[in-house]
């Protein structure tokens, strides 16, 4: 037993470390407990099943991106094109960073995200609702035209999939990606302009 | 030996049939020869290696889509938005059809396309050059603004990846896809308008 209190957050940190070491197929609750120096019963008191633990660690990973993008969405800057570009760029950068810094952990989380489709759907709907707010703000500022901001936000998200869908991670390090990103951004922003 | 002349086209048809039956991992040149009732030496006279045969059958599969889209590209209709939408729709329909009608053969060709990256790159550059011509035509007609038509064509192709990249094939049968496609098309076409 360690002297620190066993919090859900500490368990999730340890789970990430175990996933990093053993990969999603082999990581077990016993490995997590061992790393923390506690019994696996103590872990189960926080997360009732292995599935619940995997879901929680996936959610935590996805939330980090949501929080970064939330601060851009809520920034008190003139809404519209500049904020939209900033948001799309931050999303691409966050994903590219995660994928480039630790490709194995990224692949692990991609596997987990596919397993936990409910968590992933929530994540995608949070990102789409942030985008919707940016579009609405641009419309209010007279910079954008969008009869249905949510529909347009879904379209913007789909149109930029190449720069945030983990499927494309192997291509993100290509030198041509930045220019391609900026060409797609230009097209999308022009498509929203009044 | 059959009485028909053994042409490259007949070999490629038989290869497709063998791929359909056994999948890309198990299909062999001997299977192709057996289906045609010829010796495998006769097949090798047309395709020097198994790799050359797999490359040729992949190219044939991709060319079918190119030919369909070529006729839209070359049509003597007013260029611009209408032709662009028609081209994108035809691409989506062709891929969705192939994937929906025979998912296993589609998966097989997806595997082959990944193996034969040179053939795939040529395919993508043919499609991008068709798109470039449509954009250029729209610019000449005064309907589109595009300082660099090729760059914009690459952006349009990237922005619509969700509707032609085989990675997304499992989602193409969703009822929401048609509306999503039309929302992305609207956005892209607006982004090109004068």
mmCIF file of C-alpha atoms in Angstrom:
data_model
loop_
_atom_site.group_PDB
_atom_site.id
_atom_site.type_symbol
_atom_site.label_atom_id
_atom_site.label_comp_id
_atom_site.label_asym_id
_atom_site.label_seq_id
_atom_site.Cartn_x
_atom_site.Cartn_y
_atom_site.Cartn_z
ATOM 1 C CA UNK A 1 0.000 0.000 0.000
ATOM 2 C CA UNK A 2 1.257 3.458 -0.836
ATOM 3 C CA UNK A 3 0.620 6.306 1.531
ATOM 4 C CA UNK A 4 -1.045 8.473 -1.118
ATOM 5 C CA UNK A 5 -4.835 8.270 -1.355
ATOM 6 C CA UNK A 6 -5.988 6.091 -4.202
ATOM 7 C CA UNK A 7 -8.001 8.463 -6.403
ATOM 8 C CA UNK A 8 -9.689 7.718 -9.711
ATOM 9 C CA UNK A 9 -7.211 10.077 -11.362
ATOM 10 C CA UNK A 10 -4.209 8.119 -10.009
ATOM 11 C CA UNK A 11 -5.754 4.884 -11.275
ATOM 12 C CA UNK A 12 -6.274 6.408 -14.714
ATOM 13 C CA UNK A 13 -2.676 7.665 -14.844
ATOM 14 C CA UNK A 14 -1.433 4.204 -13.931
ATOM 15 C CA UNK A 15 -3.761 2.650 -16.513
ATOM 16 C CA UNK A 16 -2.242 4.850 -19.208
ATOM 17 C CA UNK A 17 1.228 3.751 -18.142
ATOM 18 C CA UNK A 18 0.202 0.084 -18.226
ATOM 19 C CA UNK A 19 -1.350 0.553 -21.674
ATOM 20 C CA UNK A 20 1.863 2.198 -22.827
ATOM 21 C CA UNK A 21 3.928 -0.753 -21.572
ATOM 22 C CA UNK A 22 1.788 -3.723 -22.574
ATOM 23 C CA UNK A 23 -0.609 -2.473 -25.266
ATOM 24 C CA UNK A 24 -4.410 -2.691 -25.189
ATOM 25 C CA UNK A 25 -4.608 -6.450 -25.775
ATOM 26 C CA UNK A 26 -2.459 -7.451 -22.796
ATOM 27 C CA UNK A 27 -3.051 -4.718 -20.183
ATOM 28 C CA UNK A 28 -4.974 -6.009 -17.158
ATOM 29 C CA UNK A 29 -6.434 -4.567 -13.959
ATOM 30 C CA UNK A 30 -3.910 -6.642 -12.016
ATOM 31 C CA UNK A 31 -1.092 -4.803 -13.853
ATOM 32 C CA UNK A 32 -2.642 -1.476 -12.869
ATOM 33 C CA UNK A 33 -2.988 -2.532 -9.230
ATOM 34 C CA UNK A 34 0.596 -3.831 -9.150
ATOM 35 C CA UNK A 35 1.954 -0.560 -10.543
ATOM 36 C CA UNK A 36 0.073 1.349 -7.826
ATOM 37 C CA UNK A 37 1.075 -1.104 -5.102
ATOM 38 C CA UNK A 38 -2.557 -1.810 -4.181
ATOM 39 C CA UNK A 39 -4.867 -4.846 -4.440
ATOM 40 C CA UNK A 40 -6.958 -5.192 -7.565
ATOM 41 C CA UNK A 41 -10.009 -4.985 -5.279
ATOM 42 C CA UNK A 42 -9.037 -1.367 -4.509
ATOM 43 C CA UNK A 43 -9.050 -0.583 -8.218
ATOM 44 C CA UNK A 44 -12.449 -2.244 -8.656
ATOM 45 C CA UNK A 45 -13.875 -0.035 -5.901
ATOM 46 C CA UNK A 46 -13.325 2.922 -8.271
ATOM 47 C CA UNK A 47 -14.043 1.149 -11.562
ATOM 48 C CA UNK A 48 -16.485 -1.734 -11.276
ATOM 49 C CA UNK A 49 -15.260 -3.576 -14.373
ATOM 50 C CA UNK A 50 -12.235 -3.667 -16.667
ATOM 51 C CA UNK A 51 -14.535 -2.287 -19.384
ATOM 52 C CA UNK A 52 -15.471 0.700 -17.189
ATOM 53 C CA UNK A 53 -11.783 1.411 -16.556
ATOM 54 C CA UNK A 54 -10.939 1.261 -20.249
ATOM 55 C CA UNK A 55 -13.857 3.536 -21.036
ATOM 56 C CA UNK A 56 -12.791 6.060 -18.401
ATOM 57 C CA UNK A 57 -9.179 6.199 -19.591
ATOM 58 C CA UNK A 58 -10.372 6.694 -23.188
ATOM 59 C CA UNK A 59 -12.663 9.515 -22.107
ATOM 60 C CA UNK A 60 -9.830 11.185 -20.174
ATOM 61 C CA UNK A 61 -7.589 11.059 -23.269
ATOM 62 C CA UNK A 62 -10.262 12.568 -25.518
ATOM 63 C CA UNK A 63 -11.201 15.218 -22.935
ATOM 64 C CA UNK A 64 -7.725 16.708 -23.056
ATOM 65 C CA UNK A 65 -8.303 17.741 -26.671
ATOM 66 C CA UNK A 66 -11.821 18.965 -25.891
ATOM 67 C CA UNK A 67 -10.496 21.227 -23.116
ATOM 68 C CA UNK A 68 -7.796 22.764 -25.333
ATOM 69 C CA UNK A 69 -10.358 23.481 -28.044
ATOM 70 C CA UNK A 70 -12.950 24.725 -25.557
ATOM 71 C CA UNK A 71 -10.664 27.578 -24.559
ATOM 72 C CA UNK A 72 -10.320 28.623 -28.207
ATOM 73 C CA UNK A 73 -14.078 28.360 -28.715
ATOM 74 C CA UNK A 74 -14.786 30.538 -25.654
ATOM 75 C CA UNK A 75 -12.071 33.129 -26.304
ATOM 76 C CA UNK A 76 -13.383 36.691 -26.451
ATOM 77 C CA UNK A 77 -11.871 37.434 -29.843
ATOM 78 C CA UNK A 78 -13.755 38.471 -32.934
ATOM 79 C CA UNK A 79 -15.546 35.277 -34.036
ATOM 80 C CA UNK A 80 -15.518 33.988 -37.577
ATOM 81 C CA UNK A 81 -12.705 33.038 -39.925
ATOM 82 C CA UNK A 82 -9.799 33.648 -37.576
ATOM 83 C CA UNK A 83 -11.284 31.660 -34.702
ATOM 84 C CA UNK A 84 -12.347 28.858 -37.050
ATOM 85 C CA UNK A 85 -8.847 28.573 -38.495
ATOM 86 C CA UNK A 86 -7.327 28.667 -35.010
ATOM 87 C CA UNK A 87 -9.659 25.926 -33.799
ATOM 88 C CA UNK A 88 -8.984 23.653 -36.804
ATOM 89 C CA UNK A 89 -5.249 24.252 -36.509
ATOM 90 C CA UNK A 90 -5.273 23.481 -32.767
ATOM 91 C CA UNK A 91 -7.180 20.238 -33.426
ATOM 92 C CA UNK A 92 -4.724 19.171 -36.120
ATOM 93 C CA UNK A 93 -1.718 20.146 -33.975
ATOM 94 C CA UNK A 94 -3.024 18.315 -30.895
ATOM 95 C CA UNK A 95 -3.647 15.109 -32.846
ATOM 96 C CA UNK A 96 -0.427 15.309 -34.840
ATOM 97 C CA UNK A 97 1.556 15.896 -31.671
ATOM 98 C CA UNK A 98 0.026 12.960 -29.846
ATOM 99 C CA UNK A 99 0.534 10.712 -32.870
ATOM 100 C CA UNK A 100 4.101 11.875 -33.533
ATOM 101 C CA UNK A 101 5.400 11.929 -29.941
ATOM 102 C CA UNK A 102 4.229 8.473 -28.989
ATOM 103 C CA UNK A 103 2.846 6.552 -31.994
ATOM 104 C CA UNK A 104 2.280 3.339 -30.020
ATOM 105 C CA UNK A 105 0.263 5.016 -27.287
ATOM 106 C CA UNK A 106 -1.698 6.850 -30.001
ATOM 107 C CA UNK A 107 -2.470 3.551 -31.745
ATOM 108 C CA UNK A 108 -3.512 2.112 -28.378
ATOM 109 C CA UNK A 109 -5.949 4.945 -27.762
ATOM 110 C CA UNK A 110 -7.239 4.622 -31.312
ATOM 111 C CA UNK A 111 -8.032 0.965 -30.578
ATOM 112 C CA UNK A 112 -9.729 1.945 -27.306
ATOM 113 C CA UNK A 113 -11.737 4.683 -29.038
ATOM 114 C CA UNK A 114 -13.023 2.160 -31.596
ATOM 115 C CA UNK A 115 -13.976 -0.235 -28.778
ATOM 116 C CA UNK A 116 -15.779 2.460 -26.817
ATOM 117 C CA UNK A 117 -17.938 3.885 -29.555
ATOM 118 C CA UNK A 118 -20.269 5.651 -27.106
ATOM 119 C CA UNK A 119 -17.379 7.664 -25.639
ATOM 120 C CA UNK A 120 -16.118 8.489 -29.121
ATOM 121 C CA UNK A 121 -19.542 9.625 -30.273
ATOM 122 C CA UNK A 122 -19.828 11.956 -27.293
ATOM 123 C CA UNK A 123 -16.372 13.332 -28.080
ATOM 124 C CA UNK A 124 -17.309 13.978 -31.705
ATOM 125 C CA UNK A 125 -20.565 15.649 -30.735
ATOM 126 C CA UNK A 126 -18.733 17.911 -28.246
ATOM 127 C CA UNK A 127 -16.292 18.976 -30.972
ATOM 128 C CA UNK A 128 -19.124 19.523 -33.456
ATOM 129 C CA UNK A 129 -21.028 21.651 -30.959
ATOM 130 C CA UNK A 130 -17.922 23.794 -30.384
ATOM 131 C CA UNK A 131 -17.668 24.254 -34.151
ATOM 132 C CA UNK A 132 -21.361 25.138 -34.322
ATOM 133 C CA UNK A 133 -20.813 27.893 -31.750
ATOM 134 C CA UNK A 134 -17.926 29.322 -33.776
ATOM 135 C CA UNK A 135 -20.062 29.307 -36.939
ATOM 136 C CA UNK A 136 -22.975 30.967 -35.100
ATOM 137 C CA UNK A 137 -20.632 33.621 -33.716
ATOM 138 C CA UNK A 138 -19.330 34.271 -37.252
ATOM 139 C CA UNK A 139 -22.902 34.622 -38.503
ATOM 140 C CA UNK A 140 -23.738 37.109 -35.718
ATOM 141 C CA UNK A 141 -20.589 39.081 -36.579
ATOM 142 C CA UNK A 142 -21.797 39.259 -40.196
ATOM 143 C CA UNK A 143 -18.703 37.421 -41.382
ATOM 144 C CA UNK A 144 -20.315 34.058 -42.206
ATOM 145 C CA UNK A 145 -23.502 32.991 -43.958
ATOM 146 C CA UNK A 146 -24.966 29.714 -42.679
ATOM 147 C CA UNK A 147 -28.712 29.036 -42.778
ATOM 148 C CA UNK A 148 -28.130 25.943 -40.603
ATOM 149 C CA UNK A 149 -24.968 26.369 -38.473
ATOM 150 C CA UNK A 150 -25.042 22.823 -37.087
ATOM 151 C CA UNK A 151 -25.274 21.275 -40.560
ATOM 152 C CA UNK A 152 -22.381 23.458 -41.725
ATOM 153 C CA UNK A 153 -20.337 22.536 -38.644
ATOM 154 C CA UNK A 154 -20.817 18.839 -39.421
ATOM 155 C CA UNK A 155 -19.694 19.556 -42.996
ATOM 156 C CA UNK A 156 -16.599 21.478 -41.833
ATOM 157 C CA UNK A 157 -15.668 18.631 -39.500
ATOM 158 C CA UNK A 158 -16.120 16.061 -42.291
ATOM 159 C CA UNK A 159 -14.215 18.198 -44.803
ATOM 160 C CA UNK A 160 -11.207 18.386 -42.471
ATOM 161 C CA UNK A 161 -11.220 14.678 -41.482
ATOM 162 C CA UNK A 162 -7.850 14.202 -43.162
ATOM 163 C CA UNK A 163 -6.352 16.375 -40.425
ATOM 164 C CA UNK A 164 -7.973 14.876 -37.351
ATOM 165 C CA UNK A 165 -9.177 11.349 -38.111
ATOM 166 C CA UNK A 166 -6.589 8.947 -36.584
ATOM 167 C CA UNK A 167 -6.877 6.826 -39.744
ATOM 168 C CA UNK A 168 -4.704 9.424 -41.460
ATOM 169 C CA UNK A 169 -2.089 9.625 -38.677
ATOM 170 C CA UNK A 170 0.610 7.895 -40.790
ATOM 171 C CA UNK A 171 0.383 10.770 -43.308
ATOM 172 C CA UNK A 172 0.534 13.653 -40.814
ATOM 173 C CA UNK A 173 4.324 13.833 -40.805
ATOM 174 C CA UNK A 174 4.515 14.321 -44.604
ATOM 175 C CA UNK A 175 6.054 17.676 -45.568
ATOM 176 C CA UNK A 176 3.104 18.435 -47.877
ATOM 177 C CA UNK A 177 0.544 18.202 -45.061
ATOM 178 C CA UNK A 178 0.796 21.806 -43.877
ATOM 179 C CA UNK A 179 0.122 23.206 -47.315
ATOM 180 C CA UNK A 180 -2.713 20.755 -47.846
ATOM 181 C CA UNK A 181 -4.209 21.738 -44.498
ATOM 182 C CA UNK A 182 -4.018 25.390 -45.341
ATOM 183 C CA UNK A 183 -5.599 24.809 -48.803
ATOM 184 C CA UNK A 184 -8.536 22.945 -47.218
ATOM 185 C CA UNK A 185 -8.904 25.664 -44.552
ATOM 186 C CA UNK A 186 -8.976 28.362 -47.238
ATOM 187 C CA UNK A 187 -11.665 26.464 -49.138
ATOM 188 C CA UNK A 188 -13.801 25.863 -46.043
ATOM 189 C CA UNK A 189 -13.509 29.419 -44.759
ATOM 190 C CA UNK A 190 -14.375 30.811 -48.212
ATOM 191 C CA UNK A 191 -17.382 28.479 -48.257
ATOM 192 C CA UNK A 192 -18.687 30.151 -45.089
ATOM 193 C CA UNK A 193 -18.012 33.772 -45.993
ATOM 194 C CA UNK A 194 -20.879 36.164 -46.524
ATOM 195 C CA UNK B 1 -6.281 -25.514 -73.376
ATOM 196 C CA UNK B 2 -9.394 -23.579 -74.352
ATOM 197 C CA UNK B 3 -10.025 -22.669 -77.959
ATOM 198 C CA UNK B 4 -10.312 -18.928 -77.189
ATOM 199 C CA UNK B 5 -7.150 -16.857 -77.523
ATOM 200 C CA UNK B 6 -5.526 -16.155 -74.186
ATOM 201 C CA UNK B 7 -5.532 -12.352 -73.936
ATOM 202 C CA UNK B 8 -4.303 -10.190 -71.072
ATOM 203 C CA UNK B 9 -7.908 -9.105 -70.521
ATOM 204 C CA UNK B 10 -9.085 -12.713 -70.104
ATOM 205 C CA UNK B 11 -6.298 -13.338 -67.591
ATOM 206 C CA UNK B 12 -7.279 -10.241 -65.627
ATOM 207 C CA UNK B 13 -10.945 -11.292 -65.575
ATOM 208 C CA UNK B 14 -9.954 -14.716 -64.281
ATOM 209 C CA UNK B 15 -7.652 -13.115 -61.714
ATOM 210 C CA UNK B 16 -10.550 -11.062 -60.384
ATOM 211 C CA UNK B 17 -12.648 -14.215 -60.118
ATOM 212 C CA UNK B 18 -9.835 -16.021 -58.267
ATOM 213 C CA UNK B 19 -9.392 -13.063 -55.914
ATOM 214 C CA UNK B 20 -13.129 -13.089 -55.270
ATOM 215 C CA UNK B 21 -13.037 -16.809 -54.418
ATOM 216 C CA UNK B 22 -9.848 -17.076 -52.370
ATOM 217 C CA UNK B 23 -9.023 -13.540 -51.189
ATOM 218 C CA UNK B 24 -5.739 -11.681 -51.776
ATOM 219 C CA UNK B 25 -3.654 -13.752 -49.355
ATOM 220 C CA UNK B 26 -4.404 -17.140 -50.928
ATOM 221 C CA UNK B 27 -4.927 -16.397 -54.653
ATOM 222 C CA UNK B 28 -2.114 -17.808 -56.826
ATOM 223 C CA UNK B 29 -1.140 -17.738 -60.481
ATOM 224 C CA UNK B 30 -1.773 -21.506 -60.573
ATOM 225 C CA UNK B 31 -5.410 -20.857 -59.541
ATOM 226 C CA UNK B 32 -5.745 -18.343 -62.381
ATOM 227 C CA UNK B 33 -4.263 -20.781 -64.910
ATOM 228 C CA UNK B 34 -6.515 -23.599 -63.674
ATOM 229 C CA UNK B 35 -9.635 -21.446 -64.031
ATOM 230 C CA UNK B 36 -8.626 -20.618 -67.614
ATOM 231 C CA UNK B 37 -7.672 -24.198 -68.412
ATOM 232 C CA UNK B 38 -4.132 -23.196 -69.421
ATOM 233 C CA UNK B 39 -0.649 -23.817 -68.018
ATOM 234 C CA UNK B 40 0.721 -21.261 -65.579
ATOM 235 C CA UNK B 41 3.525 -20.692 -68.089
ATOM 236 C CA UNK B 42 0.933 -19.243 -70.490
ATOM 237 C CA UNK B 43 -0.123 -16.760 -67.824
ATOM 238 C CA UNK B 44 3.492 -15.789 -67.158
ATOM 239 C CA UNK B 45 3.951 -15.034 -70.878
ATOM 240 C CA UNK B 46 1.521 -12.117 -70.364
ATOM 241 C CA UNK B 47 2.496 -11.163 -66.811
ATOM 242 C CA UNK B 48 6.097 -11.909 -65.930
ATOM 243 C CA UNK B 49 5.553 -12.147 -62.183
ATOM 244 C CA UNK B 50 2.728 -12.617 -59.716
ATOM 245 C CA UNK B 51 3.397 -9.047 -58.558
ATOM 246 C CA UNK B 52 2.949 -7.733 -62.130
ATOM 247 C CA UNK B 53 -0.372 -9.581 -62.403
ATOM 248 C CA UNK B 54 -1.625 -8.183 -59.091
ATOM 249 C CA UNK B 55 -0.570 -4.696 -60.142
ATOM 250 C CA UNK B 56 -2.358 -5.014 -63.503
ATOM 251 C CA UNK B 57 -5.602 -6.229 -61.947
ATOM 252 C CA UNK B 58 -5.511 -3.373 -59.424
ATOM 253 C CA UNK B 59 -4.962 -0.849 -62.196
ATOM 254 C CA UNK B 60 -7.875 -2.309 -64.192
ATOM 255 C CA UNK B 61 -10.178 -1.952 -61.190
ATOM 256 C CA UNK B 62 -9.166 1.667 -60.567
ATOM 257 C CA UNK B 63 -9.375 2.543 -64.278
ATOM 258 C CA UNK B 64 -13.067 1.727 -64.380
ATOM 259 C CA UNK B 65 -13.782 4.613 -62.021
ATOM 260 C CA UNK B 66 -11.395 6.889 -63.926
ATOM 261 C CA UNK B 67 -13.231 6.191 -67.200
ATOM 262 C CA UNK B 68 -16.667 6.927 -65.702
ATOM 263 C CA UNK B 69 -15.402 10.204 -64.274
ATOM 264 C CA UNK B 70 -13.503 11.093 -67.447
ATOM 265 C CA UNK B 71 -16.764 11.191 -69.398
ATOM 266 C CA UNK B 72 -18.236 13.638 -66.866
ATOM 267 C CA UNK B 73 -15.086 15.754 -66.964
ATOM 268 C CA UNK B 74 -15.132 15.927 -70.764
ATOM 269 C CA UNK B 75 -18.877 16.507 -71.146
ATOM 270 C CA UNK B 76 -19.740 19.607 -73.185
ATOM 271 C CA UNK B 77 -21.966 21.101 -70.494
ATOM 272 C CA UNK B 78 -21.503 24.439 -68.808
ATOM 273 C CA UNK B 79 -18.514 23.880 -66.483
ATOM 274 C CA UNK B 80 -18.447 24.904 -62.872
ATOM 275 C CA UNK B 81 -20.667 24.025 -59.916
ATOM 276 C CA UNK B 82 -22.983 21.621 -61.708
ATOM 277 C CA UNK B 83 -20.189 19.583 -63.263
ATOM 278 C CA UNK B 84 -18.215 19.575 -60.009
ATOM 279 C CA UNK B 85 -21.205 18.265 -58.048
ATOM 280 C CA UNK B 86 -21.905 15.670 -60.733
ATOM 281 C CA UNK B 87 -18.295 14.477 -60.674
ATOM 282 C CA UNK B 88 -18.154 14.235 -56.864
ATOM 283 C CA UNK B 89 -21.510 12.456 -56.778
ATOM 284 C CA UNK B 90 -20.422 9.982 -59.475
ATOM 285 C CA UNK B 91 -17.223 9.231 -57.539
ATOM 286 C CA UNK B 92 -19.143 8.642 -54.300
ATOM 287 C CA UNK B 93 -21.771 6.517 -56.081
ATOM 288 C CA UNK B 94 -19.186 4.399 -57.898
ATOM 289 C CA UNK B 95 -17.286 3.654 -54.692
ATOM 290 C CA UNK B 96 -20.397 3.123 -52.586
ATOM 291 C CA UNK B 97 -21.796 0.745 -55.185
ATOM 292 C CA UNK B 98 -18.637 -1.307 -55.409
ATOM 293 C CA UNK B 99 -18.371 -1.463 -51.607
ATOM 294 C CA UNK B 100 -22.055 -2.276 -51.062
ATOM 295 C CA UNK B 101 -22.528 -4.836 -53.845
ATOM 296 C CA UNK B 102 -19.532 -6.976 -53.022
ATOM 297 C CA UNK B 103 -17.859 -5.918 -49.743
ATOM 298 C CA UNK B 104 -15.331 -8.761 -49.796
ATOM 299 C CA UNK B 105 -14.082 -8.014 -53.299
ATOM 300 C CA UNK B 106 -13.937 -4.317 -52.350
ATOM 301 C CA UNK B 107 -11.821 -5.155 -49.289
ATOM 302 C CA UNK B 108 -9.603 -7.314 -51.497
ATOM 303 C CA UNK B 109 -9.005 -4.467 -53.931
ATOM 304 C CA UNK B 110 -8.389 -2.108 -51.027
ATOM 305 C CA UNK B 111 -5.637 -4.472 -49.837
ATOM 306 C CA UNK B 112 -4.187 -4.640 -53.371
ATOM 307 C CA UNK B 113 -4.318 -0.848 -53.719
ATOM 308 C CA UNK B 114 -2.338 -0.464 -50.491
ATOM 309 C CA UNK B 115 0.232 -3.000 -51.722
ATOM 310 C CA UNK B 116 0.589 -1.300 -55.100
ATOM 311 C CA UNK B 117 1.127 2.242 -53.943
ATOM 312 C CA UNK B 118 2.533 3.364 -57.306
ATOM 313 C CA UNK B 119 -0.674 2.339 -59.096
ATOM 314 C CA UNK B 120 -2.773 4.057 -56.417
ATOM 315 C CA UNK B 121 -0.754 7.257 -56.655
ATOM 316 C CA UNK B 122 -1.251 7.360 -60.406
ATOM 317 C CA UNK B 123 -4.988 6.815 -59.891
ATOM 318 C CA UNK B 124 -5.189 9.672 -57.393
ATOM 319 C CA UNK B 125 -3.239 11.998 -59.640
ATOM 320 C CA UNK B 126 -5.531 11.177 -62.588
ATOM 321 C CA UNK B 127 -8.592 12.004 -60.467
ATOM 322 C CA UNK B 128 -6.974 15.209 -59.196
ATOM 323 C CA UNK B 129 -6.112 16.299 -62.724
ATOM 324 C CA UNK B 130 -9.735 15.726 -63.802
ATOM 325 C CA UNK B 131 -10.846 17.894 -60.875
ATOM 326 C CA UNK B 132 -8.303 20.530 -61.852
ATOM 327 C CA UNK B 133 -9.797 20.682 -65.365
ATOM 328 C CA UNK B 134 -13.302 21.136 -63.944
ATOM 329 C CA UNK B 135 -12.076 23.957 -61.675
ATOM 330 C CA UNK B 136 -10.240 25.619 -64.587
ATOM 331 C CA UNK B 137 -13.353 25.362 -66.741
ATOM 332 C CA UNK B 138 -15.403 26.972 -63.955
ATOM 333 C CA UNK B 139 -12.866 29.797 -63.718
ATOM 334 C CA UNK B 140 -13.020 30.376 -67.498
ATOM 335 C CA UNK B 141 -16.827 30.430 -67.290
ATOM 336 C CA UNK B 142 -16.551 33.122 -64.606
ATOM 337 C CA UNK B 143 -18.326 30.873 -62.093
ATOM 338 C CA UNK B 144 -15.336 30.002 -59.891
ATOM 339 C CA UNK B 145 -12.442 31.948 -58.423
ATOM 340 C CA UNK B 146 -9.244 29.932 -57.988
ATOM 341 C CA UNK B 147 -5.803 31.557 -58.184
ATOM 342 C CA UNK B 148 -4.254 28.062 -58.225
ATOM 343 C CA UNK B 149 -6.707 25.495 -59.684
ATOM 344 C CA UNK B 150 -4.498 22.487 -58.945
ATOM 345 C CA UNK B 151 -4.092 23.444 -55.271
ATOM 346 C CA UNK B 152 -7.858 23.929 -54.980
ATOM 347 C CA UNK B 153 -8.498 20.587 -56.705
ATOM 348 C CA UNK B 154 -6.254 18.845 -54.164
ATOM 349 C CA UNK B 155 -8.190 20.612 -51.388
ATOM 350 C CA UNK B 156 -11.570 19.576 -52.845
ATOM 351 C CA UNK B 157 -10.388 15.980 -53.108
ATOM 352 C CA UNK B 158 -9.128 16.026 -49.499
ATOM 353 C CA UNK B 159 -12.286 17.734 -48.224
ATOM 354 C CA UNK B 160 -14.467 14.991 -49.737
ATOM 355 C CA UNK B 161 -12.296 12.048 -48.582
ATOM 356 C CA UNK B 162 -15.112 10.803 -46.347
ATOM 357 C CA UNK B 163 -17.035 9.970 -49.526
ATOM 358 C CA UNK B 164 -14.355 8.224 -51.557
ATOM 359 C CA UNK B 165 -11.601 6.984 -49.271
ATOM 360 C CA UNK B 166 -12.161 3.193 -48.817
ATOM 361 C CA UNK B 167 -11.348 3.659 -45.110
ATOM 362 C CA UNK B 168 -14.842 5.088 -44.703
ATOM 363 C CA UNK B 169 -16.617 2.334 -46.665
ATOM 364 C CA UNK B 170 -18.275 0.870 -43.518
ATOM 365 C CA UNK B 171 -20.068 4.212 -43.009
ATOM 366 C CA UNK B 172 -21.318 4.681 -46.575
ATOM 367 C CA UNK B 173 -24.550 2.751 -46.038
ATOM 368 C CA UNK B 174 -25.626 4.992 -43.109
ATOM 369 C CA UNK B 175 -28.878 6.865 -43.820
ATOM 370 C CA UNK B 176 -27.249 10.182 -42.807
ATOM 371 C CA UNK B 177 -24.517 9.924 -45.464
ATOM 372 C CA UNK B 178 -26.455 11.507 -48.320
ATOM 373 C CA UNK B 179 -27.255 14.605 -46.332
ATOM 374 C CA UNK B 180 -23.673 14.820 -45.073
ATOM 375 C CA UNK B 181 -22.392 14.486 -48.623
ATOM 376 C CA UNK B 182 -24.664 17.234 -49.830
ATOM 377 C CA UNK B 183 -23.645 19.536 -46.945
ATOM 378 C CA UNK B 184 -19.947 19.069 -47.766
ATOM 379 C CA UNK B 185 -20.642 19.614 -51.489
ATOM 380 C CA UNK B 186 -22.501 22.851 -50.712
ATOM 381 C CA UNK B 187 -19.593 24.067 -48.595
ATOM 382 C CA UNK B 188 -16.973 23.175 -51.202
ATOM 383 C CA UNK B 189 -18.897 24.658 -54.119
ATOM 384 C CA UNK B 190 -19.531 27.873 -52.159
ATOM 385 C CA UNK B 191 -15.803 27.995 -51.400
ATOM 386 C CA UNK B 192 -15.084 28.103 -55.132
ATOM 387 C CA UNK B 193 -17.750 30.576 -56.206
ATOM 388 C CA UNK B 194 -16.788 33.965 -57.534
#
